[in-house]
XYZ file of C-alpha atoms in Angstrom:
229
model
C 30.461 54.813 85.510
C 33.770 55.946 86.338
C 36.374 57.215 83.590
C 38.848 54.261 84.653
C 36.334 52.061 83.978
C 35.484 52.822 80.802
C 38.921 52.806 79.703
C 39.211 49.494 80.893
C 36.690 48.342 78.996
C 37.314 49.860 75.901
C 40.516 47.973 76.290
C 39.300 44.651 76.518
C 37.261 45.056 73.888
C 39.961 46.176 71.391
C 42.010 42.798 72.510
C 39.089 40.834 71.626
C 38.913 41.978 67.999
C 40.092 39.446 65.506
C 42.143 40.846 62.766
C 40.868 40.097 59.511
C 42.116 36.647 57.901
C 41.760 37.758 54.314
C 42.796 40.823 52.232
C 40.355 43.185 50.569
C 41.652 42.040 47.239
C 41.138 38.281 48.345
C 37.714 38.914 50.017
C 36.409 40.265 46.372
C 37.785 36.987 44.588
C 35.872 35.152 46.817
C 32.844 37.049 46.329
C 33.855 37.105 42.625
C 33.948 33.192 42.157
C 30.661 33.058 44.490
C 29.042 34.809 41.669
C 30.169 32.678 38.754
C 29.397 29.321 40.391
C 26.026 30.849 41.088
C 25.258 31.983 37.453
C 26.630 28.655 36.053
C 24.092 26.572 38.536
C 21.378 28.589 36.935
C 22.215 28.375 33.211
C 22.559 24.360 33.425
C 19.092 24.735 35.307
C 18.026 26.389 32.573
C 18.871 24.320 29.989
C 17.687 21.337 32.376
C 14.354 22.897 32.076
C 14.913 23.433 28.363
C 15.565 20.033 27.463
C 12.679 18.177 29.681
C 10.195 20.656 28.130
C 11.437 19.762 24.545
C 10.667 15.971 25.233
C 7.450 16.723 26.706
C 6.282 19.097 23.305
C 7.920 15.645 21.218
C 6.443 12.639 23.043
C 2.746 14.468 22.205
C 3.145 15.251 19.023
C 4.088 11.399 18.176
C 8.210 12.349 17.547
C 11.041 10.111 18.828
C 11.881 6.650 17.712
C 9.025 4.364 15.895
C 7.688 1.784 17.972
C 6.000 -0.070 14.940
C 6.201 0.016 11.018
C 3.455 1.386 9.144
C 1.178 -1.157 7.547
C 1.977 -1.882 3.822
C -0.531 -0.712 1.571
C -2.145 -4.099 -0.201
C -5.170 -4.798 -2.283
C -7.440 -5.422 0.407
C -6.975 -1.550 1.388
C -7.992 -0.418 4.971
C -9.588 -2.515 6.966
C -13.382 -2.202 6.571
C -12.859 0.196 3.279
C -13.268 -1.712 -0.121
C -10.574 -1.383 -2.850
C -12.239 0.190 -5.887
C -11.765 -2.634 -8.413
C -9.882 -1.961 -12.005
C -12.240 -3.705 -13.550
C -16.348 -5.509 -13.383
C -17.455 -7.603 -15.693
C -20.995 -8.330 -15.549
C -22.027 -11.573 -17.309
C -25.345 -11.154 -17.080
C -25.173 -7.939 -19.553
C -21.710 -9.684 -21.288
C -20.275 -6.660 -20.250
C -16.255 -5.726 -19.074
C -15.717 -2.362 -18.063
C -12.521 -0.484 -17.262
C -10.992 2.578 -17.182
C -14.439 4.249 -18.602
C -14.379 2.130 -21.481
C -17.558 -0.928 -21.411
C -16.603 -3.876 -24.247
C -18.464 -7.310 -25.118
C -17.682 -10.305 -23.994
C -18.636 -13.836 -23.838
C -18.500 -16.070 -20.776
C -18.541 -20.086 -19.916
C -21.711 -21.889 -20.761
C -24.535 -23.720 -18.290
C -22.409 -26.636 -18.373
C -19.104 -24.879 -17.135
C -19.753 -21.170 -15.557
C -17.600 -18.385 -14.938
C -16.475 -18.417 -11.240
C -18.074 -15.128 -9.906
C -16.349 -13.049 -7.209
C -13.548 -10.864 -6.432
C -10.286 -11.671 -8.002
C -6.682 -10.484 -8.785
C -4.467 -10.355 -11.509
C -1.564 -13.183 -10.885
C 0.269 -13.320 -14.430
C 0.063 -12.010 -17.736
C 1.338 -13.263 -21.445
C 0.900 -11.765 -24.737
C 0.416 -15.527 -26.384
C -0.432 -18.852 -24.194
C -1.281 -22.211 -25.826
C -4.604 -24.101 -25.310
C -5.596 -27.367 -25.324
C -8.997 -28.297 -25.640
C -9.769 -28.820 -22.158
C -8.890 -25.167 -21.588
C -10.468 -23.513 -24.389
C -13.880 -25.903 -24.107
C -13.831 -27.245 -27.447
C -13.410 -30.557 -29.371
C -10.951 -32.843 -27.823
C -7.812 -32.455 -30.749
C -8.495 -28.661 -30.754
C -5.080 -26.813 -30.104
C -5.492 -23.222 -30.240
C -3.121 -19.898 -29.531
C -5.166 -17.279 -27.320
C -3.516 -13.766 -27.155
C -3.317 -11.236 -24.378
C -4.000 -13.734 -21.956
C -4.850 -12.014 -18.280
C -5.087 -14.487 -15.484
C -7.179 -13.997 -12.152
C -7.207 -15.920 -9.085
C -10.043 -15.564 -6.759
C -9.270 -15.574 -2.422
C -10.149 -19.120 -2.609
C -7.665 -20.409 -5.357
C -10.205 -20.380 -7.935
C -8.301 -19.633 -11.522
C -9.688 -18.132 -14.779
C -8.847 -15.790 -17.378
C -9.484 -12.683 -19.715
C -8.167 -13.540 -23.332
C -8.878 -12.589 -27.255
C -11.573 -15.318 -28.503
C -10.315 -15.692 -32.186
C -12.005 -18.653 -33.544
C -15.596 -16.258 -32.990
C -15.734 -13.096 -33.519
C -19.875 -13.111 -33.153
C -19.771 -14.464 -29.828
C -18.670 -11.559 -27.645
C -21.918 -9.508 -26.655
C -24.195 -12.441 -28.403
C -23.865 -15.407 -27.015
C -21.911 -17.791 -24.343
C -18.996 -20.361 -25.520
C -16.630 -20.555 -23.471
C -15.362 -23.390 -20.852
C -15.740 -20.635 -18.076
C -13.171 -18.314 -19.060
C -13.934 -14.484 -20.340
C -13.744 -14.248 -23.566
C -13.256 -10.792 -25.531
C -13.211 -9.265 -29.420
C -9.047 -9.035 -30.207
C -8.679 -5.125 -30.267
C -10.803 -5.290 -26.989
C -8.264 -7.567 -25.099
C -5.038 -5.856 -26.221
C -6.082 -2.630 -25.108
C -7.211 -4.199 -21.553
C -4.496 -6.334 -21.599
C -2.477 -2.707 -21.359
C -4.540 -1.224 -18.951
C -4.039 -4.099 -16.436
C -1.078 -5.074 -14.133
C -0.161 -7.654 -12.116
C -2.248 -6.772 -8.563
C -5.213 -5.145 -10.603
C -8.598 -6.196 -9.105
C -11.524 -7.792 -11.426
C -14.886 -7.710 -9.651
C -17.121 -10.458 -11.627
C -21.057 -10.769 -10.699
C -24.154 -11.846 -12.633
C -24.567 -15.280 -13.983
C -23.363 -16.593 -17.187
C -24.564 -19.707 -19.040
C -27.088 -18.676 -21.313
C -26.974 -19.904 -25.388
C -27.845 -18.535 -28.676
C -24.552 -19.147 -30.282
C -23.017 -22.666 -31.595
C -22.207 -25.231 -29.423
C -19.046 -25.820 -28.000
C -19.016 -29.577 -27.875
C -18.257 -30.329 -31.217
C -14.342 -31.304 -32.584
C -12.441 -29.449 -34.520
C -9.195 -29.600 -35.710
C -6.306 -28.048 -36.572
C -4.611 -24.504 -35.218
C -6.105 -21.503 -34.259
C -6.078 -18.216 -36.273
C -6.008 -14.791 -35.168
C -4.283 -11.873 -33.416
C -0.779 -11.885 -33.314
C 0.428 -11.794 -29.233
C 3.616 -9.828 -30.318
């Protein structure tokens, strides 16, 4: 190839060259700003990542907002776990036992039983008055029972735990009540104590059996004995 041709070449070439649009300076901002946006893309990535894992880890381990309210605890416990009563009274033995300590008692006769069963304390009071119909004596007897306990069975059924003052040989000995448990004064002060409203009294046996005076007769006049306070 000649010389001349070369030349010419060379020539064209050079007129073909764009000159740069950009300084030096501006071409290393670009670059510059390039390398910030690029960083910045990859922290919020990052953090992205971050944040998704961090539900993940609290959705399995049960966090985040409650979807139900715990169940209240109640007497009846957890399902298919019985409540440990507060106290048993066995009438067959004229027995009450609670809190480690076992006293005498006396229960309703064959004529009117003690209901039998599971039941809960609904109401307490340090005196209540009785009539004859719910004591189970003579028809004018009007008596004041301390450190009364009522109980009330699932079904509705009602009875109590009370002092028996008017016989203080019948608790342990003998049946005389109209169906209502019957304990020694000291005895049914301290349980009367030991009890709340909510406590649960299993009963079981059978009560009914004599030996002591009948409660048929009439009597008169007002009861004696422990003060309710």
């Amino acid at each position: 190839m000649s010389d001349e041709l070369t030349s010419g070449l060379r020539e064209l070439a050079a007129e073909g060259e764009a000159s740069p649009s950009l300084t030096g300076a501006e071409i290393r901002g670009r670059a510059g700003r390039r390398r910030r946006r690029r960083r910045t893309a990859l922290a919020a990535a990052g953090a992205c990542a971050a944040g998704a894992l961090a539900l993940v880890v609290v959705v399995s381990l049960g966090g985040g907002t409650d979807r139900g309210t715990p169940p209240a605890a109640s007497p009846a416990g957890t399902p298919g776990v019985p409540v440990t009563p507060d106290a048993t009274v066995d009438l067959s033995r004229r027995a009450l036992s609670a809190s480690g300590r076992t006293m005498p008692l006396t229960a309703g006769t064959a004529r009117t039983p003690t209901p039998t069963g599971r039941m809960t304390v609904t109401a307490k009071e340090k005196v209540r008055r009785m009539v004859a119909a719910e004591v189970g004596l003579g028809e004018k007897y009007d008596v004041k029972i301390p450190w009364v306990i009522e109980l009330t069975g699932s079904d509705g059924t009602k009875s109590f735990v009370a002092a028996l003052t008017y016989d203080a040989k019948a608790p342990g000995n003998y049946d005389r009540t109209n169906g209502w448990i019957g304990l020694r004064p000291h005895d049914a002060q301290w349980l009367y104590t030991r009890l709340d409203v909510g406590a649960v009294v299993d009963i079981e046996g059978s009560s009914g059996s004599t030996g002591g005076p009948e409660t048929t007769g009439t009597t008169t006049g007002s009861g004696s004995g422990a003060s309710g306070g």
